[in-house]
mmCIF file of C-alpha atoms in Angstrom:
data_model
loop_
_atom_site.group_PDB
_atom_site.id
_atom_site.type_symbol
_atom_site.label_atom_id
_atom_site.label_comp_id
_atom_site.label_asym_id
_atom_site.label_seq_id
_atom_site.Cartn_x
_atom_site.Cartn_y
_atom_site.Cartn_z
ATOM 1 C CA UNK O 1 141.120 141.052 121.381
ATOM 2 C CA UNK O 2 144.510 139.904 122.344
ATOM 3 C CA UNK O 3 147.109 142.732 121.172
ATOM 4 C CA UNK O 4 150.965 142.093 121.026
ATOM 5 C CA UNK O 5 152.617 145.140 120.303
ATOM 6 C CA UNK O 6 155.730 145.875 118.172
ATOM 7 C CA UNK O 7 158.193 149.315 118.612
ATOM 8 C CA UNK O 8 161.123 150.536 119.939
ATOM 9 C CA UNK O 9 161.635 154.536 120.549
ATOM 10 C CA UNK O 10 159.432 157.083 122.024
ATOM 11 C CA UNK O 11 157.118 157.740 119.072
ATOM 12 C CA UNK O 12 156.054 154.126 119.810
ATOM 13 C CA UNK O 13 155.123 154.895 122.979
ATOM 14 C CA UNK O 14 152.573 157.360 121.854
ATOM 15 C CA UNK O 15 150.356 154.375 120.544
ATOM 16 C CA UNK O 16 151.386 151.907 123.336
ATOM 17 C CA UNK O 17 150.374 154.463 126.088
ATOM 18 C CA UNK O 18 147.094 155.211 124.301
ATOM 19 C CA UNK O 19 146.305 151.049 123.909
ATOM 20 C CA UNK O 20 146.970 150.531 127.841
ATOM 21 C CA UNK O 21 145.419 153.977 128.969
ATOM 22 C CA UNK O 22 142.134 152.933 126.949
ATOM 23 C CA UNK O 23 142.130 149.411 128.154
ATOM 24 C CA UNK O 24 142.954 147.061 125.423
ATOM 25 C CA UNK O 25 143.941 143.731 126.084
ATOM 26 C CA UNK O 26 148.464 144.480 125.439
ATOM 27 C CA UNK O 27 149.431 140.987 126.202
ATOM 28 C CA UNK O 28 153.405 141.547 125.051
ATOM 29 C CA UNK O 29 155.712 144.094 123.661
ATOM 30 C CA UNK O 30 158.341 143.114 121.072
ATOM 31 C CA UNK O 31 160.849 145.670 120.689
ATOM 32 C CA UNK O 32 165.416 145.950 119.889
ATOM 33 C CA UNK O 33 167.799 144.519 122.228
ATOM 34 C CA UNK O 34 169.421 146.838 124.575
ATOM 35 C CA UNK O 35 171.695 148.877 123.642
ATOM 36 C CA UNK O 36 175.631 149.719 124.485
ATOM 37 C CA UNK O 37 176.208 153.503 124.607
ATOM 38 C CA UNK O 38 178.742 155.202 126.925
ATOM 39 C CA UNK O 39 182.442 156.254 125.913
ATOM 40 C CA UNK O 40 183.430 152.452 126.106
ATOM 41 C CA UNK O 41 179.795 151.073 125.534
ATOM 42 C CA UNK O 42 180.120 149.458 128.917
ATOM 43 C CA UNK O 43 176.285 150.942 129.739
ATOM 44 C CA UNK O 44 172.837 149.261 128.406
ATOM 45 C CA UNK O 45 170.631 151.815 127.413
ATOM 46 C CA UNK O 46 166.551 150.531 127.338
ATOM 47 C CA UNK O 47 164.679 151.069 124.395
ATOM 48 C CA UNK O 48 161.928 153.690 125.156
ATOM 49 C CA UNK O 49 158.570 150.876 124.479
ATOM 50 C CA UNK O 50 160.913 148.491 126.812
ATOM 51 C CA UNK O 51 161.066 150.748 129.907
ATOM 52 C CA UNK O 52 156.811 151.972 129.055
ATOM 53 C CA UNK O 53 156.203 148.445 128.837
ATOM 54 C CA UNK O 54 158.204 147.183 132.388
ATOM 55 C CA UNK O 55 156.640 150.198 134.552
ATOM 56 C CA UNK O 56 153.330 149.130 133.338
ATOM 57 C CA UNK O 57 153.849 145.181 133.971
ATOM 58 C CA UNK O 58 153.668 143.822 130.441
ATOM 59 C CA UNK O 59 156.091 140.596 129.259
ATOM 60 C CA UNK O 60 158.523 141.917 127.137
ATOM 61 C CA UNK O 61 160.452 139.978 124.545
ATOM 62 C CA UNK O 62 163.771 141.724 122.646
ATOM 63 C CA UNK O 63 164.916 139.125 119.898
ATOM 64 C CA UNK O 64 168.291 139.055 117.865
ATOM 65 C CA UNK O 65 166.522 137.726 114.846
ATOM 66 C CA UNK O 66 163.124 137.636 113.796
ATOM 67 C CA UNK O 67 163.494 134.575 112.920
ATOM 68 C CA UNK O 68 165.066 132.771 115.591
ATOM 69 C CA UNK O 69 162.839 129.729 116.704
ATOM 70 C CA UNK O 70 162.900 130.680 120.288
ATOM 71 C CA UNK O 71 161.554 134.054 119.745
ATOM 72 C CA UNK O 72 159.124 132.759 117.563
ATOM 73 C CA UNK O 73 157.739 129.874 119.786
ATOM 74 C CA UNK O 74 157.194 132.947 122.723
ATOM 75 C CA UNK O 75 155.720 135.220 120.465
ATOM 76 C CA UNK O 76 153.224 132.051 119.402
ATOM 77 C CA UNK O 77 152.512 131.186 122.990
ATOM 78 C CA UNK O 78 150.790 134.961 123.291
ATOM 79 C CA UNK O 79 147.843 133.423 120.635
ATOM 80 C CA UNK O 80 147.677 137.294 119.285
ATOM 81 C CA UNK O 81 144.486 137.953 117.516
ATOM 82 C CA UNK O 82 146.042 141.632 116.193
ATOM 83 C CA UNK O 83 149.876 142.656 115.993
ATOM 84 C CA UNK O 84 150.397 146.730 115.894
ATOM 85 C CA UNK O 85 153.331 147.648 114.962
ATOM 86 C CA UNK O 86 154.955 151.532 115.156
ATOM 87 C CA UNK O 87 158.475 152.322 113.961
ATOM 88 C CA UNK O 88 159.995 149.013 114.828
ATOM 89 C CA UNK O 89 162.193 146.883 111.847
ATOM 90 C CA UNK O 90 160.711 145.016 108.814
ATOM 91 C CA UNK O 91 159.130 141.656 110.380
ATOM 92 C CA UNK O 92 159.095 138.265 107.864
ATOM 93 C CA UNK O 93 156.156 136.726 106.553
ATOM 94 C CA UNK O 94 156.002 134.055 109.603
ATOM 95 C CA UNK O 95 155.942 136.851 111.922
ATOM 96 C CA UNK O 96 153.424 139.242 110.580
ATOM 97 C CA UNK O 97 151.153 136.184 109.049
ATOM 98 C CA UNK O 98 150.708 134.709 113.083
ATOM 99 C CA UNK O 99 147.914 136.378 114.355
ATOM 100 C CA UNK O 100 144.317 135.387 112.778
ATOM 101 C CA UNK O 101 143.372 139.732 112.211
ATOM 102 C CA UNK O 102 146.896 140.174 110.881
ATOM 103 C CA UNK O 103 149.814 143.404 111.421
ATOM 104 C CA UNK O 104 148.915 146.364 110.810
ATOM 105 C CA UNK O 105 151.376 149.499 110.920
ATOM 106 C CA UNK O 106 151.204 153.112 111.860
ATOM 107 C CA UNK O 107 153.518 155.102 109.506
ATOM 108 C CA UNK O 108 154.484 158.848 109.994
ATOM 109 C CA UNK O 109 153.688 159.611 106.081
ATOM 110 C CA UNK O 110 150.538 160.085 103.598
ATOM 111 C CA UNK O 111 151.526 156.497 102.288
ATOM 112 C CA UNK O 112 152.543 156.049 99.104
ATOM 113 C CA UNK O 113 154.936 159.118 99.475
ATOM 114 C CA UNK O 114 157.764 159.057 102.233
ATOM 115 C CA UNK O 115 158.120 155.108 101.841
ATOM 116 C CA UNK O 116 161.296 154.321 104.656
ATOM 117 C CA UNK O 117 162.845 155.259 108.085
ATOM 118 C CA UNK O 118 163.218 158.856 108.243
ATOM 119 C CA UNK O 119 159.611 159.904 106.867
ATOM 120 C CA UNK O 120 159.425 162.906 108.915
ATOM 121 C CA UNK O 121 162.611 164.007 108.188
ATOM 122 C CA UNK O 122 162.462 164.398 104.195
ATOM 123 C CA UNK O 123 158.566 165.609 104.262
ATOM 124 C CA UNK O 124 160.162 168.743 106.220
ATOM 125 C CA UNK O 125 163.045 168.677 103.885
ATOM 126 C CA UNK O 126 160.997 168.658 100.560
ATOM 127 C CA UNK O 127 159.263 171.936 101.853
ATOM 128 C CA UNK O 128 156.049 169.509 102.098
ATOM 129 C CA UNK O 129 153.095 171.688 103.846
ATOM 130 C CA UNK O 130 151.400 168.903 104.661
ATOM 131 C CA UNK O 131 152.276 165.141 105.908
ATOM 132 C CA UNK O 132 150.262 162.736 107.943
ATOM 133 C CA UNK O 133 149.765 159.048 109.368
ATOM 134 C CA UNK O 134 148.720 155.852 107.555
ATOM 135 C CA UNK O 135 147.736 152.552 108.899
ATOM 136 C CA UNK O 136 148.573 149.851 107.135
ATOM 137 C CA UNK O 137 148.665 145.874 106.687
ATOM 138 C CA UNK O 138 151.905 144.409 106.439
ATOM 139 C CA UNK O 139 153.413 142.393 103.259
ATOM 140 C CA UNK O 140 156.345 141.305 101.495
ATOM 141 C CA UNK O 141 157.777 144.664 100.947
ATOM 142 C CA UNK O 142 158.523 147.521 103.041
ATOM 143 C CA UNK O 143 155.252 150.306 103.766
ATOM 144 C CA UNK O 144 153.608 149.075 100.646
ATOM 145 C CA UNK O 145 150.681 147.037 102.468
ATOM 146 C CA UNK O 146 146.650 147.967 101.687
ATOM 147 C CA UNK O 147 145.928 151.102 103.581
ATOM 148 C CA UNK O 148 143.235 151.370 106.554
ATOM 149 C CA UNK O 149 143.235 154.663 107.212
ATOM 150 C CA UNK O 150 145.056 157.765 106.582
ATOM 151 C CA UNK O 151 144.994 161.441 108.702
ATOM 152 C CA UNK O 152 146.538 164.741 107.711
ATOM 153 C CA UNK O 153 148.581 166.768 109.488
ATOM 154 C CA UNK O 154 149.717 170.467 108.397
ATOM 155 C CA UNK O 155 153.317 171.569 108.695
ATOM 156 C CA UNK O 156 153.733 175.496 109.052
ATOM 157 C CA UNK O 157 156.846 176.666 107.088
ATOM 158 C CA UNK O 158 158.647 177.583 110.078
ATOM 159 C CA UNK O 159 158.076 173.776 112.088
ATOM 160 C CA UNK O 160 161.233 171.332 112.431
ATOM 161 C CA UNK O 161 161.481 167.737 112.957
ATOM 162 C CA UNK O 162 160.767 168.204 117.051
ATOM 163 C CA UNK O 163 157.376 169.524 116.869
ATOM 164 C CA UNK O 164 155.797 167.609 113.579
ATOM 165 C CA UNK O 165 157.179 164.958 115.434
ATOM 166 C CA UNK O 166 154.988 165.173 118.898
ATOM 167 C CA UNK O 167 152.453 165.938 116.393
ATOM 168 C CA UNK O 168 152.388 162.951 113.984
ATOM 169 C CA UNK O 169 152.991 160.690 117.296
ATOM 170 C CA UNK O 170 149.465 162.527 118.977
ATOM 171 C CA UNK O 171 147.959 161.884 115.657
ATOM 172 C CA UNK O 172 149.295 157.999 115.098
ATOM 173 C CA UNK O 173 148.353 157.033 118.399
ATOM 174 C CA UNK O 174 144.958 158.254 117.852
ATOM 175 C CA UNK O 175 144.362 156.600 113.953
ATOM 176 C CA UNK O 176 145.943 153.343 115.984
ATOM 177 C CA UNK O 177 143.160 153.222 118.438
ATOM 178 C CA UNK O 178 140.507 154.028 115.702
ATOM 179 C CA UNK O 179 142.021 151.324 113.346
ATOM 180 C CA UNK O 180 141.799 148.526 116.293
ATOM 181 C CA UNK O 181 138.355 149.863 117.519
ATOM 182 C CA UNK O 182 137.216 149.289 113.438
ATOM 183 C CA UNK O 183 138.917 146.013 113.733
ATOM 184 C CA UNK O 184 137.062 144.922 116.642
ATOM 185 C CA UNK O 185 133.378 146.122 115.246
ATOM 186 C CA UNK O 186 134.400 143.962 112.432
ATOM 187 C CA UNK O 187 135.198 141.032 113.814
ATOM 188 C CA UNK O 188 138.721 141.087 112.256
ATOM 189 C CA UNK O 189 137.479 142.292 108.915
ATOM 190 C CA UNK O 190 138.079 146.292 107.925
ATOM 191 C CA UNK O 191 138.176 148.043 104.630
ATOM 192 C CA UNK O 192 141.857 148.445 102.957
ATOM 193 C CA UNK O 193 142.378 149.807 99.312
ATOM 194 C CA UNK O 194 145.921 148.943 97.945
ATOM 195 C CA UNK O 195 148.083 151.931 97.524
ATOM 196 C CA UNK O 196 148.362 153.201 94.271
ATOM 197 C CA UNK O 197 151.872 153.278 92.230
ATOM 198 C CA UNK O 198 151.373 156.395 90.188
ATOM 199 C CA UNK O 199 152.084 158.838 91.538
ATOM 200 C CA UNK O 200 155.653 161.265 91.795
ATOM 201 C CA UNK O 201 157.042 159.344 94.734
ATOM 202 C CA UNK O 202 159.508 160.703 97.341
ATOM 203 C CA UNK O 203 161.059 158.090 99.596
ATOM 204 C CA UNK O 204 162.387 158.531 103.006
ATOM 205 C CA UNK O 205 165.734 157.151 103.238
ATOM 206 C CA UNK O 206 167.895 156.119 106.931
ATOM 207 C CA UNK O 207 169.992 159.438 107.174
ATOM 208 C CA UNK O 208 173.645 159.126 107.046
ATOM 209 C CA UNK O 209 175.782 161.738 107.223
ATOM 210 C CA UNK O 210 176.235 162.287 103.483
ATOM 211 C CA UNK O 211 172.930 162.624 102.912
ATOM 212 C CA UNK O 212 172.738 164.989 106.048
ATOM 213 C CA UNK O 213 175.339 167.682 104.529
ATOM 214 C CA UNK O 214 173.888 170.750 102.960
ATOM 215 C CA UNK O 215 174.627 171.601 99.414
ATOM 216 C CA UNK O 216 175.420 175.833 99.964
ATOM 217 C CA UNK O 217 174.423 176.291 96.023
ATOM 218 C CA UNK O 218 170.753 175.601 96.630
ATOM 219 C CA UNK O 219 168.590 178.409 96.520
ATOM 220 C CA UNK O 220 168.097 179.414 100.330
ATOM 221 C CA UNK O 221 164.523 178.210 100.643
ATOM 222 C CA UNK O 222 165.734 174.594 99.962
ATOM 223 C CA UNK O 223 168.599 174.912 101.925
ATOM 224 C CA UNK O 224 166.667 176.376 105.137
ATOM 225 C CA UNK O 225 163.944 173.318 104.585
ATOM 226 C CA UNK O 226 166.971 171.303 104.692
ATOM 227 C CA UNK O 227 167.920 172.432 107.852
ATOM 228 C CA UNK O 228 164.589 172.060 109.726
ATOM 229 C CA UNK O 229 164.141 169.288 108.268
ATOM 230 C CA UNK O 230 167.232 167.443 110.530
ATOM 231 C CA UNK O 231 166.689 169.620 113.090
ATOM 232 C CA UNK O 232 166.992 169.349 116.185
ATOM 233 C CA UNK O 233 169.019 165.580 115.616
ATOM 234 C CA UNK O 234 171.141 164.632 113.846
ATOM 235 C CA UNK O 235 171.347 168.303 112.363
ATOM 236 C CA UNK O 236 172.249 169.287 109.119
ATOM 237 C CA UNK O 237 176.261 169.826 108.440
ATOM 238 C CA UNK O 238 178.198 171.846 105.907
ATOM 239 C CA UNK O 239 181.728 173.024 105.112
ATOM 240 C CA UNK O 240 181.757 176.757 105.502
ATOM 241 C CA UNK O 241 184.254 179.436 104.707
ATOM 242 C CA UNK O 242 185.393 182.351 106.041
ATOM 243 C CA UNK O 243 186.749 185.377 104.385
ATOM 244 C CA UNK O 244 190.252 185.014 105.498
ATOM 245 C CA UNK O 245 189.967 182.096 103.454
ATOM 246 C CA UNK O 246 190.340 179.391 106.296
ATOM 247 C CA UNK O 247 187.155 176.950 106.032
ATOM 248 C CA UNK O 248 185.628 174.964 109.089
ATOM 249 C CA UNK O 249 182.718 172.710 109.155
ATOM 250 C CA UNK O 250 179.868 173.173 111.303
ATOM 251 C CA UNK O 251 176.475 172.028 112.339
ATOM 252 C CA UNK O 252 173.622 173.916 111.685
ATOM 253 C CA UNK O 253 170.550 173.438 113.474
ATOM 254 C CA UNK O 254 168.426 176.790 113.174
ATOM 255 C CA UNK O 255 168.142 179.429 110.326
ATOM 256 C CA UNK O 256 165.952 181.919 109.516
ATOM 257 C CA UNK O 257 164.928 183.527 105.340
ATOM 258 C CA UNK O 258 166.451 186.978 105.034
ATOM 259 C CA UNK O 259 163.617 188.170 102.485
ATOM 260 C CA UNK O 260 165.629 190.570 99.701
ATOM 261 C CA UNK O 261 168.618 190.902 101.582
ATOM 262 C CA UNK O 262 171.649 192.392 99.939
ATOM 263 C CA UNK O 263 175.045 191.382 100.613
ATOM 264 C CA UNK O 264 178.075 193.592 98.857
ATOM 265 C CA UNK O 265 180.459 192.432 97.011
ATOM 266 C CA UNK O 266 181.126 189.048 95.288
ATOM 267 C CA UNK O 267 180.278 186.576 98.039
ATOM 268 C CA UNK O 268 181.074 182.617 97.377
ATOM 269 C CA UNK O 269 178.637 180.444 98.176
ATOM 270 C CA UNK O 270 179.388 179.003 101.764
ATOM 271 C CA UNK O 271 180.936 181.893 102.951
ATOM 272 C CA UNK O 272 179.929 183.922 106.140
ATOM 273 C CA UNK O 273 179.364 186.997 106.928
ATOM 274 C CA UNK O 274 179.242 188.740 109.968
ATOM 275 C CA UNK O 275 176.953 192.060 110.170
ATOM 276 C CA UNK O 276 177.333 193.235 113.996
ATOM 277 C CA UNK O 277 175.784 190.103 115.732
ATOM 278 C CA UNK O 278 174.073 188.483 113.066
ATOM 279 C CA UNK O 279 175.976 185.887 111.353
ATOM 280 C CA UNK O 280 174.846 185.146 107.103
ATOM 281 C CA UNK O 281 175.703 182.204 104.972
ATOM 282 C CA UNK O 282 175.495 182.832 100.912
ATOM 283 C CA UNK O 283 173.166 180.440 99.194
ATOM 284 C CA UNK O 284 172.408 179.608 95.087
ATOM 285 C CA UNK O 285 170.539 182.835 95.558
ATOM 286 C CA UNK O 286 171.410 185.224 98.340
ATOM 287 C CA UNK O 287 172.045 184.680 102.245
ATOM 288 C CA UNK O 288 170.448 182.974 104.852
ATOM 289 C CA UNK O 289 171.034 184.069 108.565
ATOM 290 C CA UNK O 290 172.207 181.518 111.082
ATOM 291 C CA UNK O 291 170.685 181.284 114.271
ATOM 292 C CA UNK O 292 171.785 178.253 116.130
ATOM 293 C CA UNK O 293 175.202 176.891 115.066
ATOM 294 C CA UNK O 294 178.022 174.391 116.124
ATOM 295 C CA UNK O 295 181.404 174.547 115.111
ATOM 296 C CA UNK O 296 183.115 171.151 115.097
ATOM 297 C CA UNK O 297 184.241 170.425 118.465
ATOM 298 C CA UNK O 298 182.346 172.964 120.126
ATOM 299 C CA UNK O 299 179.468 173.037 122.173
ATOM 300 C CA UNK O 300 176.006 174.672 120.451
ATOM 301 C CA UNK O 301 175.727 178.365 120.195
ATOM 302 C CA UNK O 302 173.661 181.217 119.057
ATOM 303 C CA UNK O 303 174.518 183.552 116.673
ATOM 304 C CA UNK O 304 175.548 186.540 118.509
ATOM 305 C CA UNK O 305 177.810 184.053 120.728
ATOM 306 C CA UNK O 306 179.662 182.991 117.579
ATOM 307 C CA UNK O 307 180.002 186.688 116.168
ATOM 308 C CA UNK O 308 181.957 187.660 119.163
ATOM 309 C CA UNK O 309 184.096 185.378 119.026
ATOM 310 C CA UNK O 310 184.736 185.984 115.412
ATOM 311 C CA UNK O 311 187.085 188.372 113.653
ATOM 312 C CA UNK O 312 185.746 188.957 109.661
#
């Protein structure tokens, strides 16, 4: 079976390592254009499937627009039988249509719920306890194709984005393989049941940094989900103040639940407080401690650094 395959960051690479290590027939690799990064953008920076695909020797094509004629010609001349696609962009109908056993996709979500680009991100967020990966076949619409296969995968309470991350990208890799092996003992023909529409749906929307700022009058279990859930990039953000009145905003990128904690006195929410070297932001309904902070234009810090540079 002729395999082209479609991604661009390192999750990708989980599934596109697993296809070459296990000796499927990868005949391309479609993934973004370069990018500029740099202080004056002057450097191209590789996408992650790019530089996987160029160590191991496969023909790599990086188009503008799906669309264009050129790219599409190429991608024609590869005669895929299967396209497998991993957090790449949303491909048109003459794209995804081409090869004869169609596009299937491995998304980082129990599909219908977490429908988007940041899927990981807001299952962490929404205090989920469990998330998983789906494969899928491609249609008109974005992650709502007939479903292959799905596998679960547990989050513990205390897990951020970095390590359900490396474990959804284990996992996909391995439903990936499974869904082309099915694919292949069926001739091109496997079992899909359409996804069903009626259930409480959460979506998983690109994060911005509106949508990445925490909201202090939460109750502290939602607001340390919050955190872990954009943790360890691009971090959650907040305007905090401090008692002398003066307010700053900082990152926030590790907390911890403080159990009953007391705090005396009438504390705002968003407001600090320092206890020795332990450092305590009031919530809806009582403190969370800080762990791992960044003030805005400062470097990353613990805690205890913070503190003793602090005077409350």
């Amino acid at each position: 079976m002729r395999i082209v395959f479609m991604g661009t960051p390192e999750f990708a690479v989980g599934t596109l390592q697993a296809l070459v290590e296990g000796g499927y027939n990868v005949v391309a690799v479609v993934t973004q254009p370069d990018k500029p990064v740099g202080r004056h953008a002057s450097v191209l920076h590789a996408p992650a499937v790019k530089v996987y695909a160029q160590e191991h020797g496969i023909p790599t094509l990086q188009p503008e627009k799906m669309k264009d004629e050129n790219f599409l010609e190429q991608l024609r001349s590869y005669n895929a039988d299967l396209q497998v696609v991993v957090a790449f962009r949303m491909l048109p109908e003459v794209v995804w249509t081409m090869p004869r056993f169609g596009t299937f996709n491995v998304h980082a979500a129990l599909l219908p719920q977490y429908r988007g680009a940041a899927p990981i991100n807001w299952a962490i967020i929404n205090g989920e306890t469990q998330t998983g990966v789906t494969t899928f076949f491609l249609d008109h619409d974005i992650d709502t194709g007939r479903i292959i296969m799905q596998k679960p995968f547990d989050i513990p309470d205390d897990a951020d984005v970095e390590y359900v991350y490396d474990g959804l990208m284990e996992l996909g890799a391995q439903t990936a393989i499974e869904t082309v092996d099915a694919l292949i003992e069926g001739g091109g023909v496997v079992k899909s049941i359409p996804q069903t529409e009626t259930l409480e749906l959460h979506n998983a929307p690109k994060l911005t940094k509106s949508n990445c700022k925490i909201d202090w009058s939460l109750p502290t279990k939602q607001v340390y989900d919050f955190i872990r859930g954009l943790c360890p990039i691009p971090g959650a953000w907040g305007n905090v103040s401090l008692p002398d009145g003066t307010a700053i905003e900082m990152k926030i990128y590790k907390a911890a639940k403080c159990g009953g904690k007391e705090i005396a006195g009438n504390v705002a929410q968003g407001t600090l407080i320092k206890e020795k070297k332990h450092i305590y932001i009031m919530c809806g309904d009582g403190p969370l401690e800080l762990l791992i902070l960044q003030p805005v234009g400062k470097s990353k810090m613990d805690a205890a650094a913070f503190a003793n540079g602090l005077r409350m």
